[in-house]
Coordinates of C-alpha atoms and ligand atoms in Angstrom, one line a residue:
X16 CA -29.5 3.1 -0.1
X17 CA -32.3 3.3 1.8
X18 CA -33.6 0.8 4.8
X19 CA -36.2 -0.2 2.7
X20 CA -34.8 -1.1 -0.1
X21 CA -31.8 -3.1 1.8
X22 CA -34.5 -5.0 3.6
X23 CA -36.5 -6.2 0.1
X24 CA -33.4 -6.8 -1.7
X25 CA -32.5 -9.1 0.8
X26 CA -35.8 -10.6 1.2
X27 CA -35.3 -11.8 -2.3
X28 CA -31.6 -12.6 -1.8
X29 CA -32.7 -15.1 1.0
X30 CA -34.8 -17.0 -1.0
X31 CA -32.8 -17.2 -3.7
X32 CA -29.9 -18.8 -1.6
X33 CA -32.7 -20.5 0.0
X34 CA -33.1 -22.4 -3.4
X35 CA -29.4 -23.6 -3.6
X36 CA -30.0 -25.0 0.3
X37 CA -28.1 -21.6 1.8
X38 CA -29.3 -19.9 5.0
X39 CA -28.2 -16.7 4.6
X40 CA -29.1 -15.8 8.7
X41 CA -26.1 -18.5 9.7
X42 CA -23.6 -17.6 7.1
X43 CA -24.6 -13.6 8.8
X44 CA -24.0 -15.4 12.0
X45 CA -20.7 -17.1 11.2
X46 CA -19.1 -14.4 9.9
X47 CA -20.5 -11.8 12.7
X48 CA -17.7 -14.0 14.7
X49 CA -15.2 -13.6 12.6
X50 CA -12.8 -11.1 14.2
X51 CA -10.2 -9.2 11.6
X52 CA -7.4 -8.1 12.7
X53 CA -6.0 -4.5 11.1
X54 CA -2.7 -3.2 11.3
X55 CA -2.0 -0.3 13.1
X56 CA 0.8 0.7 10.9
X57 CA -1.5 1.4 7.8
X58 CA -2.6 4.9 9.8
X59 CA 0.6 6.5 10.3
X60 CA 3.1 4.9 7.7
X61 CA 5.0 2.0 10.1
X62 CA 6.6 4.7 11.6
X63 CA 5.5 4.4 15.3
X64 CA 6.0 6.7 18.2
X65 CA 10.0 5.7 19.2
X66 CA 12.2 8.7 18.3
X67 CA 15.3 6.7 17.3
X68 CA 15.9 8.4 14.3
X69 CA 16.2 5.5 12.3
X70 CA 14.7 4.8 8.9
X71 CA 12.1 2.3 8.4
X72 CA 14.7 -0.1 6.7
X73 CA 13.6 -3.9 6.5
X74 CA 12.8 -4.2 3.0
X75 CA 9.5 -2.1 4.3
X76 CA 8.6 0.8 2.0
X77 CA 5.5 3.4 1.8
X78 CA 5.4 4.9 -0.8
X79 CA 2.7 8.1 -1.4
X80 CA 2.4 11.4 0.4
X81 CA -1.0 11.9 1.2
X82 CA -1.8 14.5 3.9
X83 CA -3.7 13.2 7.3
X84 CA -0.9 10.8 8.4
X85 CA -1.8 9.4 12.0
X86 CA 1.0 11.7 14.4
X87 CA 0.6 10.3 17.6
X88 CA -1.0 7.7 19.7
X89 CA -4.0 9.3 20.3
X90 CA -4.5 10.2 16.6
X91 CA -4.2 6.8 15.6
X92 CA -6.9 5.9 18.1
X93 CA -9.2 7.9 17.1
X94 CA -8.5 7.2 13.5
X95 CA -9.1 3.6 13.9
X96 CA -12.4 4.4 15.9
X97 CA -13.5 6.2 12.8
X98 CA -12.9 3.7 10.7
X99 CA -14.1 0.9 13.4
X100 CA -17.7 2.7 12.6
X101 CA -17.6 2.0 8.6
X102 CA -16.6 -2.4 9.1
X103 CA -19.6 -4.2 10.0
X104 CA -18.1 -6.8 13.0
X105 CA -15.5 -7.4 15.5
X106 CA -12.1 -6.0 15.5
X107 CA -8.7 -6.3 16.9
X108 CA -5.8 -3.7 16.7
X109 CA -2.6 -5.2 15.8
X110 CA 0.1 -3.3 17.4
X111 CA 4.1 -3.4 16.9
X112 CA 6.2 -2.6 19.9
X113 CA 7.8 0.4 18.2
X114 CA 4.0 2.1 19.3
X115 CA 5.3 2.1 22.6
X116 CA 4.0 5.1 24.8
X117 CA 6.8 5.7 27.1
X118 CA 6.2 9.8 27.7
X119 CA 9.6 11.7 28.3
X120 CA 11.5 8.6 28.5
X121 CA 13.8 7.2 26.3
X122 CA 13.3 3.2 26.7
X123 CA 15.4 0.9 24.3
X124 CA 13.1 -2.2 22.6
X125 CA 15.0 -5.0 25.2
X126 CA 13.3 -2.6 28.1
X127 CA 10.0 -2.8 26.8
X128 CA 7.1 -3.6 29.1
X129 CA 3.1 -4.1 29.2
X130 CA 2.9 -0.5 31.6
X131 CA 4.6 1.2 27.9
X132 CA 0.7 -0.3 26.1
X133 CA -1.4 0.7 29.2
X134 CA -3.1 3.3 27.1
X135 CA -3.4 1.0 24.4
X136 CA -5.0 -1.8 26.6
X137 CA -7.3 0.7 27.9
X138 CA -8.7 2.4 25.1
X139 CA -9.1 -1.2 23.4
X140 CA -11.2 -2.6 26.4
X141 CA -13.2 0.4 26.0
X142 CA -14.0 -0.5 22.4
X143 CA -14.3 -4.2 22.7
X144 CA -11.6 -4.3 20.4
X145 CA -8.9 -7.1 20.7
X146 CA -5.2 -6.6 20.2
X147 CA -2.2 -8.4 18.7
X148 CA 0.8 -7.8 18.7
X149 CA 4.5 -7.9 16.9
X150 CA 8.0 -7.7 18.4
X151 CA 9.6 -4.8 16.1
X152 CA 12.6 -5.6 14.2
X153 CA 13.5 -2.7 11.9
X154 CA 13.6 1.1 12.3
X155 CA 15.9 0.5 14.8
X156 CA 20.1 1.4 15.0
X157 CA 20.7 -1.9 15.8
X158 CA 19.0 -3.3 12.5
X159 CA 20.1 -1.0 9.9
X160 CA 22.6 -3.8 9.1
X161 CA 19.6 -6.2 8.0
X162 CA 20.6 -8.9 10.7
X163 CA 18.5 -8.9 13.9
X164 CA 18.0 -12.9 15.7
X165 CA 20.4 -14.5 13.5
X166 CA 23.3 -11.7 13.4
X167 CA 26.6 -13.5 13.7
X168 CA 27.4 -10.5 16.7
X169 CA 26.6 -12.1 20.4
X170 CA 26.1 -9.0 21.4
X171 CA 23.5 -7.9 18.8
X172 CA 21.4 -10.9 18.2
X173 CA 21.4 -11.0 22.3
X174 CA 19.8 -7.9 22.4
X175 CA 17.3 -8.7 19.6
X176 CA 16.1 -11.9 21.5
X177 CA 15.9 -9.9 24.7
X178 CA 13.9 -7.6 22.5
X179 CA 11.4 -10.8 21.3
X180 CA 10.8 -12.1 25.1
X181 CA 9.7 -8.7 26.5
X182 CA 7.2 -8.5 23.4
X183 CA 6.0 -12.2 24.5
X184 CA 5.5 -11.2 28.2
X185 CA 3.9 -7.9 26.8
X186 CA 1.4 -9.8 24.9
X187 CA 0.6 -12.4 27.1
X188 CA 0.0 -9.6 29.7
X189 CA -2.3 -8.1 26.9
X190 CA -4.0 -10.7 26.1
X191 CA -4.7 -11.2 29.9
X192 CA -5.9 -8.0 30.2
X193 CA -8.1 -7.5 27.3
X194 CA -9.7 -11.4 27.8
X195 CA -9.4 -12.6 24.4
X196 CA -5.7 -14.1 23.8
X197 CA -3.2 -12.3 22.1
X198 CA -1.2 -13.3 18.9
X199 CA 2.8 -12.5 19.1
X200 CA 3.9 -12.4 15.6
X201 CA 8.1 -12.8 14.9
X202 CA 8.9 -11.0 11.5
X203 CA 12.4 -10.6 10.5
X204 CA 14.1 -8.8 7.8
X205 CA 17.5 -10.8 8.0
X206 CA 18.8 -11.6 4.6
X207 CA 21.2 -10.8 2.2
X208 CA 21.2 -8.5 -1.2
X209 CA 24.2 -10.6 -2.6
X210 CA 24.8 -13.8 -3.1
X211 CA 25.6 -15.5 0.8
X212 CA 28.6 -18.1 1.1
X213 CA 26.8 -19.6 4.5
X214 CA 23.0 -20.2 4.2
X215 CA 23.2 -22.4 6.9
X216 CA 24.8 -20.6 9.8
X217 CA 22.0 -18.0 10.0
X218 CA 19.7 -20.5 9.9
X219 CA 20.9 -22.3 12.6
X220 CA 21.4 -18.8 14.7
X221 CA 17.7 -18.3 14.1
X222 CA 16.6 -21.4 14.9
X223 CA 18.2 -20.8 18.3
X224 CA 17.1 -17.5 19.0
X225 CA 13.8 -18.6 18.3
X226 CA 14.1 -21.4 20.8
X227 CA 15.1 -19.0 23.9
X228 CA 12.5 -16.9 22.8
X229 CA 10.1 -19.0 23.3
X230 CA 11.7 -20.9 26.3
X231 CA 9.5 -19.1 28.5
X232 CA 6.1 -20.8 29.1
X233 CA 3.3 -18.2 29.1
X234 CA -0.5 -18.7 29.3
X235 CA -1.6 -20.2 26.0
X236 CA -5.1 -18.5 27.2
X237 CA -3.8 -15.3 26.6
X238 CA -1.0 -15.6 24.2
X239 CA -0.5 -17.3 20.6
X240 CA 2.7 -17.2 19.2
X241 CA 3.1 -17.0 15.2
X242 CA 6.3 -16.9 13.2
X243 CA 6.0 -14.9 9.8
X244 CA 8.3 -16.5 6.5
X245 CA 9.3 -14.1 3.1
X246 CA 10.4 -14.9 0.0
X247 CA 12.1 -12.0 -0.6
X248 CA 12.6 -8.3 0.4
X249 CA 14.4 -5.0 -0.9
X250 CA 17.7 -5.5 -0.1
X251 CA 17.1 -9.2 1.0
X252 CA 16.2 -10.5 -3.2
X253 CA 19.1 -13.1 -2.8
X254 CA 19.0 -14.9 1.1
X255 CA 16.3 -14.6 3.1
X256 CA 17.1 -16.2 6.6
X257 CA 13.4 -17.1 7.3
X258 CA 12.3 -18.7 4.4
X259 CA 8.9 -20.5 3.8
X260 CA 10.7 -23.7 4.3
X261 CA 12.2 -22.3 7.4
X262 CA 9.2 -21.6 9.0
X263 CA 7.1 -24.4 8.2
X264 CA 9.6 -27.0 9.4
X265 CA 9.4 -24.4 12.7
X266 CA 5.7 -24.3 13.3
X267 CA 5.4 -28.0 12.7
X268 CA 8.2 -28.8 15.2
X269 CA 7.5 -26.6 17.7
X270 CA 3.9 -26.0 17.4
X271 CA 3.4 -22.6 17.0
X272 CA 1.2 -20.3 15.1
X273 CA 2.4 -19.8 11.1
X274 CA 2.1 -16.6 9.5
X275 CA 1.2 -16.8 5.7
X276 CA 1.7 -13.1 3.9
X277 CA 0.0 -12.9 0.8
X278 CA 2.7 -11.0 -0.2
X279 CA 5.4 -13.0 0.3
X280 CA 5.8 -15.5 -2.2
X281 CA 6.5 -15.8 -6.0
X282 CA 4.4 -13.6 -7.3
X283 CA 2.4 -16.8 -9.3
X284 CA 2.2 -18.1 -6.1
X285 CA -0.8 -18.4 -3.8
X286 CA -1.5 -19.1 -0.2
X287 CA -5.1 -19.7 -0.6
X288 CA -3.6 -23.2 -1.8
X289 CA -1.6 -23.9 1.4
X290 CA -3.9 -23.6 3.8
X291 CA -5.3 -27.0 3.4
X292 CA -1.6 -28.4 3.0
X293 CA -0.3 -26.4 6.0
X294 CA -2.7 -27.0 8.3
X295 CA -2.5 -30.5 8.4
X296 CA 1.1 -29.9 10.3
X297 CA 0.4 -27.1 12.0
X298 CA -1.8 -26.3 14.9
X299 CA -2.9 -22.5 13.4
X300 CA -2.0 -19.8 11.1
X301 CA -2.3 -16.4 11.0
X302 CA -3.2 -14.4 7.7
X303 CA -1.7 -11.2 7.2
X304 CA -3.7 -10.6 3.9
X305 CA -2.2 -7.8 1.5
X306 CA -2.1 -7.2 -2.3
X307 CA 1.2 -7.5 -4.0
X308 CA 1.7 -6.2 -7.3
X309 CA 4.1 -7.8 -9.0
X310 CA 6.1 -8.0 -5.8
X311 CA 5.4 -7.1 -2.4
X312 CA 3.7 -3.8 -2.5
X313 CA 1.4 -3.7 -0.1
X314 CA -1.4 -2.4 -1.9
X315 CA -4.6 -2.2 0.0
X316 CA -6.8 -5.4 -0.2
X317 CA -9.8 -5.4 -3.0
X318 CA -12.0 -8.3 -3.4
X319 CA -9.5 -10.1 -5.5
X320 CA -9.6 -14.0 -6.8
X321 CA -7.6 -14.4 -4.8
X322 CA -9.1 -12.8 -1.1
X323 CA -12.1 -14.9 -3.0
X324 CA -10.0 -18.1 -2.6
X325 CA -8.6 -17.6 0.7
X326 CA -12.2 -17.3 2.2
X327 CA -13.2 -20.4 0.3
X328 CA -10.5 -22.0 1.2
X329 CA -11.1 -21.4 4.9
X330 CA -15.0 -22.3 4.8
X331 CA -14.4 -25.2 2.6
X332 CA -11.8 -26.7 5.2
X333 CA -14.1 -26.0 8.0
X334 CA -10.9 -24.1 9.1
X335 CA -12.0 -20.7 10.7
X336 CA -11.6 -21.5 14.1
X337 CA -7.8 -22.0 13.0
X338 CA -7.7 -19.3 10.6
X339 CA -6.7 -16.0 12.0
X340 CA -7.4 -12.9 9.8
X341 CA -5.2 -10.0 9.6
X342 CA -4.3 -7.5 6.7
X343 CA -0.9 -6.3 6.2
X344 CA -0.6 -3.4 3.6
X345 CA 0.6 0.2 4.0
X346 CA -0.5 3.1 1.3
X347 CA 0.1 6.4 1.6
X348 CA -1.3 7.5 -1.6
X349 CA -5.1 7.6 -0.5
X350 CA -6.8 8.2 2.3
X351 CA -4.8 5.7 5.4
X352 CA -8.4 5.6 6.9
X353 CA -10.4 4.4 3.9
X354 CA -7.5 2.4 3.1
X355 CA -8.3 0.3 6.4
X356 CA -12.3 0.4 6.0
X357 CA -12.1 -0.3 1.7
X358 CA -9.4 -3.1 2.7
X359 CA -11.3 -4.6 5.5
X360 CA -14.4 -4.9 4.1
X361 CA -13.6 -6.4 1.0
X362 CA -11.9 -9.1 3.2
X363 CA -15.0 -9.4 5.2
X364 CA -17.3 -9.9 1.6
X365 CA -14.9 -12.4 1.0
X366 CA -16.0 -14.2 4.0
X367 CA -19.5 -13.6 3.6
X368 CA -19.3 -15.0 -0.2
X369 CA -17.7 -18.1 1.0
X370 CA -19.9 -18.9 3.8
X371 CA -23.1 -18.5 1.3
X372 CA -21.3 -20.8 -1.4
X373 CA -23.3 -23.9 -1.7
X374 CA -21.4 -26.4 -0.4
X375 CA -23.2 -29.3 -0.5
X376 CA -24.1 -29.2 -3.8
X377 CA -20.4 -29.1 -5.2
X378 CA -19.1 -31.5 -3.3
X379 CA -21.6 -34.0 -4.2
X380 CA -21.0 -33.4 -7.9
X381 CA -17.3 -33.8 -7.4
X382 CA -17.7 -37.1 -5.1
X383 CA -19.9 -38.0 -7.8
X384 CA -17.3 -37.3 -10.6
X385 CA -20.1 -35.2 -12.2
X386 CA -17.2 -32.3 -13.5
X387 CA -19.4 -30.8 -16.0
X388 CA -22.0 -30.2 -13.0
X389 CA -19.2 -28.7 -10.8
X390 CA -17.7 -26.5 -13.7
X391 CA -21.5 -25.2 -14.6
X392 CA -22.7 -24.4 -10.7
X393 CA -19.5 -22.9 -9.9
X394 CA -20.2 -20.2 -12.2
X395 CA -23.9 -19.9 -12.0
X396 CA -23.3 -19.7 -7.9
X397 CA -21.2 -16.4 -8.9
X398 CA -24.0 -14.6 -9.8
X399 CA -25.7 -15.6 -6.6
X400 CA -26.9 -12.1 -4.7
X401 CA -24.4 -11.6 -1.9
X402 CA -24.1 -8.2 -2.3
X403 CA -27.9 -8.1 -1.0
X404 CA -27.1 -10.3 1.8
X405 CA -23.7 -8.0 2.2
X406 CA -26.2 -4.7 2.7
X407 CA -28.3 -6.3 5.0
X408 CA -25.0 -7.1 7.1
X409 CA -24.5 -3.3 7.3
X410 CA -27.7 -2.4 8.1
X411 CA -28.1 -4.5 11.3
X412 CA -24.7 -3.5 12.6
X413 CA -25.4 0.0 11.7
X414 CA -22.7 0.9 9.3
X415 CA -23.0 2.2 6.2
X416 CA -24.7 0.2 3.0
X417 CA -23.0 1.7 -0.4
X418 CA -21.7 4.8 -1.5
X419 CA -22.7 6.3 2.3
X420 CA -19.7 5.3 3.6
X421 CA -17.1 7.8 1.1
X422 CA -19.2 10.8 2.4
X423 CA -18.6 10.0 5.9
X424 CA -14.7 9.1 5.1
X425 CA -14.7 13.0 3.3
X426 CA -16.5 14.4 6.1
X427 CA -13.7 12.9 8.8
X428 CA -11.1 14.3 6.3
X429 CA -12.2 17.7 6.1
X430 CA -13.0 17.9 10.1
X431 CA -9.8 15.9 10.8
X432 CA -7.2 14.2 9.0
X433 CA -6.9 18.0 6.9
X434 CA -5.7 19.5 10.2
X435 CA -3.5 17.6 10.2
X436 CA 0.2 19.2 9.2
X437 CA 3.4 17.2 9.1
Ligands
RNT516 C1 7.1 -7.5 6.3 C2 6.0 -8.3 7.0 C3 5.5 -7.8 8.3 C4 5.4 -6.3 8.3 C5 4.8 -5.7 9.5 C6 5.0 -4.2 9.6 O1 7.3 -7.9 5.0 O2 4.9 -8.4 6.1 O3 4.4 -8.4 8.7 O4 4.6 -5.8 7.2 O5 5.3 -6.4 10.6
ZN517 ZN1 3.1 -9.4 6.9

């Protein structure tokens, strides 16, 4: 698409929006400070850089074989600089500890520390790009049984809560470092395939582990603390340990970050719905936005109804400086790169569709009582021109408008990612 025609489309979108009382230049400005945070693990199939040997385990699963998977640190970096140059806006990497560069040596997860991420921290300053980060609790010897902070073994679950306060002094030392604070995110995969006789006991274990983990006080400047809940995983479809419930009654007691996957509930479930009801009791969430289909598949993120209604959700609730926005998917059947840049942009429309809805017109027709006005604008604003206002987004932060950006994703996967042999 050429400059030209960008620009006139959107000199028409604008007063169109104009019309319905929408300034298109603030909703650019709003979401221009929107950070998203992407997941390293989409590049190089959540396998990281340990060599433990273990498998993935967790209930995690990639499936697809595509060729160009990320190798190494350095690959990955330069992958996600790639696709950092197709997503209009800011960035953040979010990093798991198991992407640990500790050269030659052989350093176990409870021995972890921020000198094992100075690469990372560096290259990321470079870049202006922010990080996050997640305390790793699969792929691991000691978690092939499934049970990690609530394992009934001292021994074990001692190791895994060493494990999850390293990760919180790495972060906070990240965060620190980079100057933008950095989110700690706890995922487990303890649960049970069969039915359990004691739901409560590993409850109350994780509950505990939890409590030392976060014992320490750290720089809330520099480090945010977010606990992630699950339905249900492979291996885990009867018992999870950290349940929904769990979690919530945990954020809202201790005040910590929640962690809503959109891939982890019933699969007629939907968590655009809970962020108004969830953050009334807790402080923040973070969003680890994915595509389940019909279960937790992590497919790569499309603009769904769903992405659609989480943005709206987060506009309408004046909630985005509470909202934190990550994707969580892994597929290795396309391209890993585009998968970040189709995944992350669709996200980011989202956004931009929500923060050009006409707000003030809805509302008053539903304080009004007026439903047949809400039911007919709500439809006629979805034919509003956001993809106009969308191109024009591109344009100014110099990434590509339309169809521009495949031939630059072909181009890195001839010069690159095809190199590339297992
Ligand atoms: C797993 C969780 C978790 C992981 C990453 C790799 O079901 O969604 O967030 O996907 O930590
Ligand atoms: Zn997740």
């Amino acid at each position: 698409m050429s400059n030209k025609s960008t620009l006139a489309g959107y000199e028409i979108a604008r007063q169109q929006y104009a019309d319905w009382n929408v300034d298109t230049e603030c909703a650019l400005q709003q979401l221009a400070e929107l950070p998203v945070s992407l997941q390293c693990w989409q590049a190089d199939d959540v396998r990281g850089f340990e060599s433990s040997g273990a498998e993935l385990g967790g209930g995690l699963a990639v499936t697809g074989a595509y060729p160009g998977r990320a190798r190494s640190a350095t690959e990955l970096r330069h992958d996600f600089e790639f696709a950092s140059r197709l997503i209009p806006g800011q960035l953040r990497i979010n990093l798991h500890a198991s992407y640990a560069e500790t050269g030659q040596a052989r350093v176990n997860r409870d021995e972890l520390t921020v000198e094992h991420f100075a690469k990372w921290i560096d290259w990321a300053k470079s870049h202006g790009f922010g990080i996050d980060f997640n305390p790793t609790y699969f792929a691991h010897p000691w978690a092939e049984s499934g049970w990690t902070l609530s394992h009934a073994d001292d021994r074990i679950r001692k190791f895994w809560i060493d494990h999850g306060v390293v990760c919180r002094r790495i972060a906070a030392a990240m965060g620190a470092a980079i100057g933008s604070r950095c989110i700690n995110n706890i995922w487990i995969p303890d649960g049970s395939k069969d039915l359990p006789f004691d739901r409560l006991g590993p409850r109350e274990r994780l509950r505990e582990s939890l409590d030392v983990i976060l014992s320490e006080q750290l720089d809330e400047q520099h480090l945010g603390d977010a606990v992630e809940c699950k339905l249900f995983g492979l291996g885990s479809e009867s018992y999870v340990v950290g349940s929904h419930e769990f979690y919530l009654g945990y954020a809202a007691a201790r005040k910590t970050l929640l962690c809503l996957d959109s891939g982890h509930f019933h699969p007629t479930e939907v968590i655009s719905d809970k962020l108004s009801a969830v953050l009334l009791w807790v402080p923040e969430l973070l969003l680890h936005v994915s595509r389940g289909v019909r279960w937790d598949s992590d497919h790569v993120v499309i603009l769904s109804d769903e992405v659609r209604a989480i943005a709206e959700e987060a506009v309408r609730g004046q909630f985005l400086s509470r909202i934190n926005f990550g994707l969580d998917f892994f597929d290795a059947s396309i391209n890993r790169v585009a998968a970040w840049v189709i995944g992350c942009r669709a996200l980011q429309r989202a956004l931009l569709i929500a923060l050009l809805e006409p707000r003030d017109v809805l509302r008053e027709c539903e304080l009004r009582g007026d439903n047949t006005a809400r039911l007919m604008l709500m439809e006629e604003t979805k034919m509003l021109p956001y993809a106009a206002v969308w191109n024009e987004y591109c344009r100014r932060l110099d990434v590509p408008v339309g169809q521009a950006g495949l031939e630059e994703i072909r181009r890195y996967e001839s010069d690159v990612l095809s190199n590339r042999s297992e």
